[in-house]
XYZ file of C-alpha atoms in Angstrom:
570
model
C 0.000 0.000 0.000
C 1.384 3.416 -0.924
C 0.853 6.762 0.786
C 1.653 10.363 0.085
C 5.020 11.589 1.217
C 3.526 13.777 3.951
C 1.781 10.698 5.435
C 5.088 9.124 6.464
C 5.129 10.751 9.909
C 1.536 9.774 10.660
C 0.539 6.691 12.607
C -2.924 6.532 11.037
C -5.175 8.224 8.502
C -8.885 8.149 7.764
C -9.791 5.728 5.004
C -11.238 8.562 2.916
C -7.730 10.048 2.727
C -6.508 6.995 0.789
C -6.464 6.520 -2.956
C -9.182 4.326 -4.476
C -6.769 1.408 -4.883
C -5.442 1.663 -1.338
C -8.968 1.969 0.046
C -9.973 -1.256 -1.746
C -6.850 -3.078 -0.526
C -7.652 -1.965 3.005
C -11.311 -3.015 2.920
C -10.298 -6.399 1.468
C -7.884 -7.103 4.327
C -8.851 -9.570 7.050
C -8.980 -7.054 9.902
C -11.280 -4.657 8.031
C -13.509 -7.443 6.734
C -14.087 -8.693 10.291
C -13.676 -6.075 13.017
C -14.698 -8.481 15.794
C -11.820 -10.332 17.435
C -11.792 -14.075 16.749
C -9.223 -16.725 17.751
C -5.968 -16.058 15.963
C -6.201 -19.132 13.740
C -9.096 -17.551 11.799
C -8.075 -15.598 8.700
C -10.477 -14.691 5.886
C -7.808 -13.399 3.510
C -7.896 -16.536 1.357
C -11.628 -16.461 0.635
C -11.497 -12.713 -0.025
C -8.645 -13.142 -2.511
C -10.529 -15.979 -4.203
C -13.667 -13.846 -4.519
C -11.702 -10.942 -6.009
C -9.854 -13.175 -8.495
C -12.949 -15.064 -9.659
C -15.364 -12.115 -9.799
C -12.878 -9.540 -11.068
C -14.863 -6.904 -12.988
C -18.043 -8.952 -13.521
C -21.311 -7.317 -12.495
C -23.693 -8.992 -10.066
C -26.017 -9.951 -12.955
C -23.134 -11.639 -14.780
C -22.347 -13.794 -11.734
C -25.742 -15.230 -10.848
C -26.903 -18.738 -11.722
C -29.815 -18.390 -14.131
C -32.456 -16.179 -12.585
C -31.534 -17.054 -8.976
C -30.787 -13.766 -7.218
C -28.965 -13.668 -3.852
C -31.803 -11.803 -2.093
C -34.056 -14.810 -2.716
C -31.659 -17.210 -0.952
C -31.426 -17.839 2.794
C -28.039 -17.742 4.495
C -26.120 -15.688 1.947
C -24.200 -14.102 4.834
C -23.040 -15.838 7.996
C -25.113 -13.960 10.561
C -24.259 -14.679 14.179
C -26.718 -13.543 16.847
C -24.532 -13.080 19.885
C -25.637 -12.703 23.489
C -24.845 -9.406 25.237
C -25.818 -10.130 28.837
C -26.128 -13.883 29.218
C -29.920 -13.579 28.908
C -32.113 -11.896 26.267
C -30.158 -8.900 24.949
C -28.489 -9.792 21.644
C -26.105 -8.208 19.189
C -25.871 -9.278 15.534
C -22.508 -9.920 13.913
C -22.282 -10.410 10.155
C -19.505 -12.181 8.304
C -20.524 -10.967 4.864
C -20.615 -13.223 1.842
C -17.079 -12.790 0.402
C -18.355 -12.461 -3.191
C -20.970 -9.801 -2.419
C -18.551 -8.078 -0.031
C -15.918 -7.849 -2.760
C -18.379 -6.548 -5.347
C -19.619 -3.826 -2.985
C -16.081 -2.811 -1.959
C -14.907 -2.882 -5.585
C -17.775 -0.710 -6.822
C -17.310 1.825 -4.012
C -13.588 2.028 -4.656
C -13.347 2.539 -8.393
C -11.642 5.832 -9.214
C -14.744 7.790 -10.202
C -16.993 6.544 -7.414
C -14.369 6.929 -4.704
C -13.718 10.536 -5.703
C -17.448 11.287 -5.404
C -17.625 9.632 -1.979
C -14.651 11.700 -0.851
C -16.382 14.814 -2.195
C -19.441 13.994 -0.065
C -17.356 13.684 3.072
C -15.637 16.975 2.264
C -19.005 18.705 1.957
C -20.325 17.049 5.128
C -17.473 18.636 7.071
C -18.380 21.666 9.193
C -16.177 23.798 11.402
C -18.351 23.169 14.475
C -19.055 19.449 13.944
C -16.459 16.668 14.029
C -17.196 13.159 12.751
C -14.773 11.048 14.780
C -15.561 7.515 13.601
C -14.684 7.430 9.907
C -12.663 4.172 9.691
C -9.011 4.657 10.616
C -6.112 2.972 8.812
C -2.662 2.459 10.345
C 0.111 3.733 8.098
C 3.164 2.949 10.217
C 4.779 -0.495 10.433
C 4.303 -0.926 14.168
C 1.785 -3.704 14.934
C -1.196 -3.037 17.169
C -0.802 -4.166 20.803
C -4.349 -5.557 20.566
C -7.064 -5.781 17.905
C -8.815 -2.453 17.413
C -6.160 -0.488 19.290
C -5.995 2.157 16.544
C -9.770 2.748 16.661
C -9.828 2.831 20.459
C -6.964 5.326 20.528
C -8.885 7.414 17.990
C -11.968 7.375 20.255
C -9.846 8.290 23.281
C -8.239 11.246 21.513
C -11.184 12.527 19.488
C -13.955 12.044 22.056
C -12.716 11.691 25.621
C -9.616 13.876 25.519
C -11.195 16.456 23.223
C -14.258 16.653 25.497
C -12.038 17.337 28.510
C -10.180 20.019 26.558
C -13.478 21.694 25.634
C -14.314 22.095 29.340
C -11.929 25.069 29.245
C -14.248 26.845 26.839
C -17.767 25.556 27.518
C -19.956 25.198 30.604
C -22.530 22.665 29.364
C -22.492 19.397 27.435
C -25.475 17.546 25.955
C -24.955 13.778 25.685
C -26.999 11.252 23.711
C -26.785 8.298 21.363
C -29.035 6.521 18.858
C -30.869 3.351 19.847
C -29.938 0.385 17.600
C -28.422 2.685 14.996
C -27.324 0.117 12.378
C -30.517 -1.895 12.762
C -32.710 1.181 12.158
C -30.923 2.599 9.113
C -33.288 3.117 6.200
C -31.321 2.172 3.037
C -33.304 4.839 1.148
C -31.422 7.411 3.223
C -28.226 6.373 1.406
C -29.748 8.016 -1.673
C -30.627 11.178 0.276
C -27.098 11.344 1.675
C -25.281 10.838 -1.621
C -27.644 13.312 -3.323
C -27.122 15.734 -0.403
C -30.885 16.269 -0.587
C -32.205 19.564 0.732
C -28.835 21.330 0.812
C -27.176 23.903 -1.464
C -24.938 21.051 -2.684
C -27.771 18.820 -3.918
C -26.829 16.643 -6.894
C -28.267 13.922 -9.115
C -24.969 12.418 -10.209
C -24.894 9.836 -7.368
C -28.329 8.274 -7.960
C -26.906 5.208 -9.680
C -24.328 4.730 -6.910
C -27.059 4.865 -4.240
C -29.144 2.262 -6.078
C -26.070 0.038 -6.392
C -25.311 0.150 -2.636
C -28.971 -0.456 -1.799
C -29.067 -3.442 -4.155
C -26.025 -5.067 -2.505
C -27.493 -4.490 0.948
C -30.779 -6.134 -0.076
C -28.835 -9.034 -1.590
C -27.011 -9.544 1.693
C -30.167 -9.342 3.818
C -32.666 -11.557 2.018
C -34.328 -8.549 0.381
C -34.922 -6.609 3.614
C -35.202 -2.837 3.292
C -34.261 -1.885 6.835
C -30.932 -1.875 8.610
C -27.415 -2.621 7.428
C -25.058 -5.383 8.612
C -22.548 -4.890 11.422
C -19.076 -6.313 11.834
C -17.071 -4.798 8.965
C -15.404 -1.436 8.332
C -17.132 -1.386 4.933
C -20.551 -1.196 6.605
C -19.233 1.373 9.090
C -18.177 3.510 6.126
C -21.685 3.286 4.619
C -23.178 4.270 7.984
C -20.838 7.277 8.084
C -22.116 8.408 4.675
C -25.614 8.639 6.179
C -24.567 10.065 9.551
C -22.216 12.561 7.879
C -25.196 13.809 5.900
C -27.177 14.253 9.137
C -24.243 16.357 10.418
C -24.575 18.516 7.319
C -28.320 18.965 7.890
C -27.784 19.751 11.561
C -25.254 22.492 10.800
C -27.557 23.903 8.121
C -30.599 23.946 10.427
C -28.632 25.624 13.221
C -27.544 28.308 10.737
C -31.181 28.752 9.627
C -32.266 29.213 13.237
C -29.539 31.793 13.716
C -30.701 33.678 10.635
C -34.289 33.560 11.921
C -33.198 34.992 15.254
C -34.099 31.851 17.212
C -30.471 31.290 18.108
C -27.792 33.951 18.735
C -25.896 34.815 15.547
C -22.615 34.787 17.455
C -23.399 31.478 19.191
C -20.348 29.376 19.958
C -20.878 25.618 20.016
C -19.073 22.416 19.111
C -20.384 18.932 18.341
C -18.446 15.680 18.511
C -19.990 12.563 16.986
C -18.542 9.067 17.208
C -20.837 6.880 15.065
C -24.143 7.344 16.940
C -22.671 8.874 20.110
C -23.167 12.666 20.335
C -21.642 15.318 22.593
C -22.761 18.920 22.068
C -20.964 21.773 23.870
C -22.286 25.281 24.500
C -22.230 28.061 27.115
C -25.878 29.000 26.565
C -28.119 26.389 28.236
C -31.247 27.476 26.344
C -29.408 27.405 23.021
C -28.028 23.960 23.868
C -31.566 22.699 24.488
C -32.642 24.178 21.144
C -29.792 22.433 19.310
C -30.683 19.123 20.987
C -34.294 19.460 19.744
C -33.063 20.242 16.226
C -30.901 17.105 16.344
C -33.842 15.038 17.565
C -36.066 16.212 14.707
C -33.385 15.498 12.098
C -32.754 11.996 13.468
C -36.499 11.271 13.414
C -36.497 11.893 9.656
C -34.008 9.032 9.350
C -35.964 6.600 11.526
C -33.493 7.145 14.382
C -34.443 7.499 18.055
C -32.398 9.006 20.847
C -31.671 6.609 23.688
C -33.582 8.257 26.558
C -31.620 6.370 29.228
C -28.346 7.862 27.952
C -29.582 11.379 27.127
C -28.837 14.229 29.510
C -27.306 17.685 29.864
C -24.303 18.028 32.140
C -22.343 20.858 33.710
C -19.723 18.370 34.988
C -17.826 18.239 31.726
C -14.649 16.594 32.968
C -16.401 13.862 34.946
C -18.993 13.168 32.260
C -16.414 13.207 29.466
C -15.063 9.978 30.920
C -17.113 6.804 30.585
C -18.763 5.782 33.883
C -16.843 2.489 34.119
C -13.525 4.236 33.654
C -14.445 7.015 36.083
C -15.425 4.469 38.745
C -12.121 2.671 38.280
C -10.131 5.905 38.546
C -11.997 7.395 41.481
C -12.379 4.259 43.592
C -9.961 1.364 43.915
C -7.322 1.039 41.241
C -5.716 -2.378 41.477
C -2.855 -1.732 39.099
C -0.177 0.911 39.115
C 3.001 1.468 37.164
C 6.200 2.689 38.757
C 8.978 4.167 36.655
C 12.588 3.220 37.331
C 15.881 3.157 35.439
C 17.623 -0.095 34.566
C 21.354 -0.743 34.755
C 21.841 0.807 31.296
C 20.078 4.001 32.338
C 16.963 3.306 30.247
C 13.601 4.192 31.699
C 11.374 1.203 32.422
C 7.918 0.700 33.906
C 7.201 -1.945 36.488
C 3.720 -3.181 37.343
C 2.546 -3.098 40.932
C -0.749 -4.182 42.439
C -2.728 -3.100 45.484
C -3.881 -6.722 45.955
C -1.133 -9.215 46.791
C -3.261 -12.265 45.896
C -4.378 -13.241 42.404
C -7.816 -14.408 43.524
C -8.462 -11.131 45.379
C -7.495 -9.262 42.222
C -9.839 -11.401 40.105
C -12.709 -11.039 42.582
C -12.401 -7.258 42.351
C -12.716 -7.531 38.569
C -15.735 -9.820 38.973
C -17.508 -7.297 41.190
C -16.604 -4.534 38.737
C -18.101 -6.609 35.891
C -21.431 -6.746 37.714
C -21.482 -2.967 38.140
C -20.259 -2.192 34.591
C -21.020 -5.207 32.371
C -19.515 -5.342 28.892
C -17.532 -2.177 29.501
C -14.261 -1.216 27.903
C -12.651 -0.806 31.298
C -13.575 -4.402 32.157
C -11.680 -5.565 29.069
C -8.661 -3.493 30.147
C -8.726 -4.930 33.667
C -8.938 -8.497 32.413
C -6.019 -7.936 30.057
C -3.951 -6.431 32.898
C -4.739 -9.479 35.049
C -3.841 -11.794 32.164
C -0.474 -10.036 31.833
C 0.080 -10.421 35.574
C -0.586 -14.167 35.282
C 1.688 -14.380 32.240
C 4.513 -12.655 34.104
C 4.052 -14.936 37.104
C 4.131 -18.110 34.996
C 7.076 -17.056 32.819
C 10.292 -19.032 33.037
C 12.918 -17.007 34.846
C 16.665 -17.382 35.174
C 17.621 -17.777 38.835
C 21.220 -17.176 39.894
C 22.609 -18.720 43.088
C 25.964 -19.459 44.685
C 27.093 -22.996 45.399
C 29.773 -23.614 48.023
C 32.341 -26.404 47.753
C 35.154 -27.487 50.145
C 38.531 -28.643 48.931
C 39.174 -31.834 50.953
C 42.969 -31.420 50.868
C 43.279 -27.718 51.711
C 40.025 -27.309 53.564
C 39.376 -24.094 51.639
C 35.817 -23.063 50.805
C 35.096 -21.799 47.321
C 31.901 -20.278 45.906
C 30.707 -20.765 42.358
C 27.908 -18.797 40.726
C 25.335 -20.970 38.910
C 22.096 -20.351 37.058
C 19.000 -22.444 36.536
C 15.778 -21.969 34.568
C 12.699 -22.037 36.793
C 9.104 -21.841 35.597
C 6.751 -19.687 37.650
C 3.656 -21.080 39.333
C 0.435 -19.810 40.878
C 0.191 -21.012 44.460
C -3.540 -20.373 44.764
C -6.731 -22.344 44.056
C -6.757 -22.702 40.275
C -10.259 -24.219 40.126
C -11.780 -21.327 42.043
C -10.118 -18.685 39.864
C -11.210 -20.516 36.692
C -14.791 -20.481 38.023
C -14.630 -16.713 38.576
C -13.221 -16.125 35.068
C -15.917 -18.265 33.451
C -18.658 -16.440 35.359
C -17.338 -13.137 34.004
C -17.370 -14.592 30.476
C -20.932 -15.866 30.947
C -22.347 -12.424 31.667
C -20.077 -10.204 29.576
C -20.030 -11.074 25.889
C -17.747 -8.179 24.991
C -15.126 -9.429 27.440
C -15.784 -13.167 27.053
C -12.634 -13.836 25.052
C -10.517 -11.961 27.607
C -12.064 -13.844 30.535
C -11.717 -17.226 28.824
C -8.125 -16.407 27.954
C -7.450 -16.092 31.692
C -9.216 -19.402 32.333
C -6.994 -21.062 29.716
C -3.842 -19.586 31.273
C -4.854 -20.813 34.714
C -5.638 -24.308 33.438
C -2.242 -24.465 31.730
C -0.602 -24.029 35.146
C -2.185 -27.160 36.601
C 0.254 -29.925 37.498
C 0.763 -32.872 35.161
C -0.588 -35.187 37.829
C -3.844 -33.194 37.803
C -4.595 -34.007 34.170
C -7.874 -35.743 34.997
C -9.016 -32.858 37.168
C -8.150 -30.462 34.341
C -10.301 -32.473 31.914
C -13.140 -32.420 34.435
C -12.928 -28.620 34.805
C -12.883 -28.105 31.026
C -15.945 -30.333 30.727
C -17.738 -28.286 33.396
C -16.847 -25.043 31.570
C -18.229 -26.496 28.343
C -21.498 -27.616 29.983
C -21.961 -24.221 31.650
C -21.362 -22.109 28.554
C -23.006 -24.298 25.924
C -26.386 -23.880 27.685
C -26.402 -20.115 27.183
C -28.861 -19.026 24.442
C -27.274 -17.387 21.392
C -23.862 -18.539 22.599
C -22.196 -18.695 19.173
C -19.514 -16.163 20.046
C -18.741 -18.003 23.279
C -18.534 -21.286 21.362
C -15.798 -19.937 19.103
C -13.609 -19.021 22.075
C -14.520 -22.094 24.113
C -13.394 -24.306 21.232
C -9.992 -22.613 21.465
C -9.678 -24.353 24.853
C -11.310 -27.704 24.000
C -10.353 -28.411 20.371
C -7.451 -30.740 21.207
C -9.725 -33.100 23.164
C -13.089 -32.727 21.364
C -14.516 -36.038 20.145
C -16.939 -35.358 17.300
C -17.320 -39.075 16.564
C -19.772 -39.558 19.446
C -21.741 -36.283 19.364
C -21.989 -32.828 17.857
C -19.786 -30.688 20.105
C -20.622 -27.238 18.694
C -23.322 -26.008 16.324
C -21.556 -22.756 15.458
C -20.523 -23.002 11.737
C -17.054 -21.540 12.346
C -16.444 -24.212 14.982
C -17.402 -26.906 12.482
C -14.791 -25.626 10.029
C -12.153 -25.811 12.775
C -13.203 -29.404 13.524
C -13.263 -30.242 9.785
C -16.941 -31.106 9.930
C -19.238 -30.649 6.889
C -20.743 -27.162 6.814
C -21.326 -24.230 4.446
C -20.571 -20.847 5.963
C -22.158 -18.900 3.120
C -24.960 -20.026 0.820
C -23.543 -19.539 -2.683
C -26.259 -21.400 -4.626
C -27.098 -18.147 -6.410
C -23.647 -17.984 -8.009
C -22.552 -19.488 -11.316
C -21.047 -22.879 -10.326
C -17.842 -22.091 -12.257
C -17.155 -19.178 -9.932
C -17.430 -21.206 -6.722
C -16.098 -24.567 -7.914
C -12.824 -24.260 -5.967
C -13.977 -21.931 -3.190
C -11.396 -22.387 -0.383
C -13.732 -22.221 2.618
C -11.390 -24.331 4.783
C -8.607 -21.769 4.311
C -10.246 -19.532 6.914
C -8.540 -21.742 9.543
C -4.751 -21.616 9.630
C -3.992 -25.200 10.658
C -0.381 -24.416 11.545
C -1.401 -21.700 14.010
C -4.217 -23.910 15.336
C -1.704 -26.678 16.094
C 0.611 -24.249 17.912
C -2.253 -22.737 19.902
C -2.988 -25.826 21.972
C -5.464 -25.045 24.756
C -4.199 -21.580 25.706
C -5.950 -18.622 24.088
C -3.670 -16.047 22.507
C -4.595 -12.935 20.544
C -3.114 -12.425 17.090
C -2.438 -8.692 17.370
C -0.834 -9.107 20.804
C 1.427 -11.925 19.575
C 2.569 -9.905 16.547
C 3.211 -6.900 18.790
C 5.362 -8.978 21.151
C 7.231 -10.711 18.317
C 8.229 -7.337 16.875
C 9.810 -6.454 20.222
C 7.457 -3.616 21.245
């Protein structure tokens, strides 16, 4: 991928700053195709490359089998309904059909179309409104310390830190978000957005593009005309086209109200939007209320609803700029600290320290935190910090000691320095800590992989003589998690622990399609009956599992981005 010369000092850029070719390469990469973290042995690059090579420049109509259109076929995408709270709240995740995904990405990223999309985003831009969630692309060679780190850092800088900075200038902040934003998107609004309907920049040149996007979305969703899929940066980009247009309308309506005298002409305000999360800043409380009503009316036109439970006006800008889970962690009982010291070479280093001396006490604190702030970002951070603490404890260390010897003839005592390699060990109740980790995973889908990673680390520390007990614990974990409704996401991570001992010859272990591919069981991830058989004759579905990495993984969960980061020496 190539970048402009002045991009060389940047760590990341927005995808709309890339050329059409680079944008397509980015969207066709594994991490942009699937933004949800999966076990590191999953990689969709092979099926994406196959789709691109076998579709090439063919139109959708040239690829179908007879008159069988994809919108008339069930299961074109792999849609996973995942559980959010261990009970009834669910979140959909879509692994898009690679052929339809490629065609949509390709048609968005041809030179002419991409330039028009970039023009839209340029016109959406307003000096008082910042769209913070346009997909970000890393441009340096340094690997991410964890999946999504670039996007999280972008949120931290553009929303949290910027909000705190704005407390210097503004007294009030209005906070809201949209309920089920992706699920409520009206695909017709893509046409309004690309046409910039109702603005001085209205155009008809993007009508065909809008119809094309809408057609692909219908094809991916069995002909449905509501909502767009979630789980890919490509769909996030489409959502930003619509939400960027709402920004444009909001700025225009505020200006109209100023001209009409309903808002002060010299009104100072600033709006930050991260996908469907809004923060509006102003010193005039009445004007802020007026702007919030304008926003509400504009969102209603797009079938969007403000989330009443998360909507409020605050004068505590610093406190409310920080997410509640993070604020609680900061202002109450931090369990991790970092102390700076200099090593023998004079280089500055950071050493971890903990307020809790015991591992189980540490984990119990995290468990209680998970009940207060389920599925929170801070919970993920705490689990990863605990995992690193366990990793450090279990690491093999070089121990130096002195051994004395006595010369029998002279009677002289000599000392010799020797070293041995000694593996660390956890001297606490492994079974109990595994139970706590699994309970966290059960009730916190967003953090399930992090919690199960800890369980796998703890199990790996069990003594060889406890092999039967280890099998029994793994079986209990399986029985506990497999009962959870809509547990597909949990199944994927649970299999990471059980795959070396699963016996599919006696029963079906998992019903999640991705798990069946791992176990080399018959399954079709995507229904491709609508495609010309010549196109899919050698479709490499099994390539989504890297068997070499799977073999190395064993029963301990590791994260791909973290491993790459460590291997590069960062």
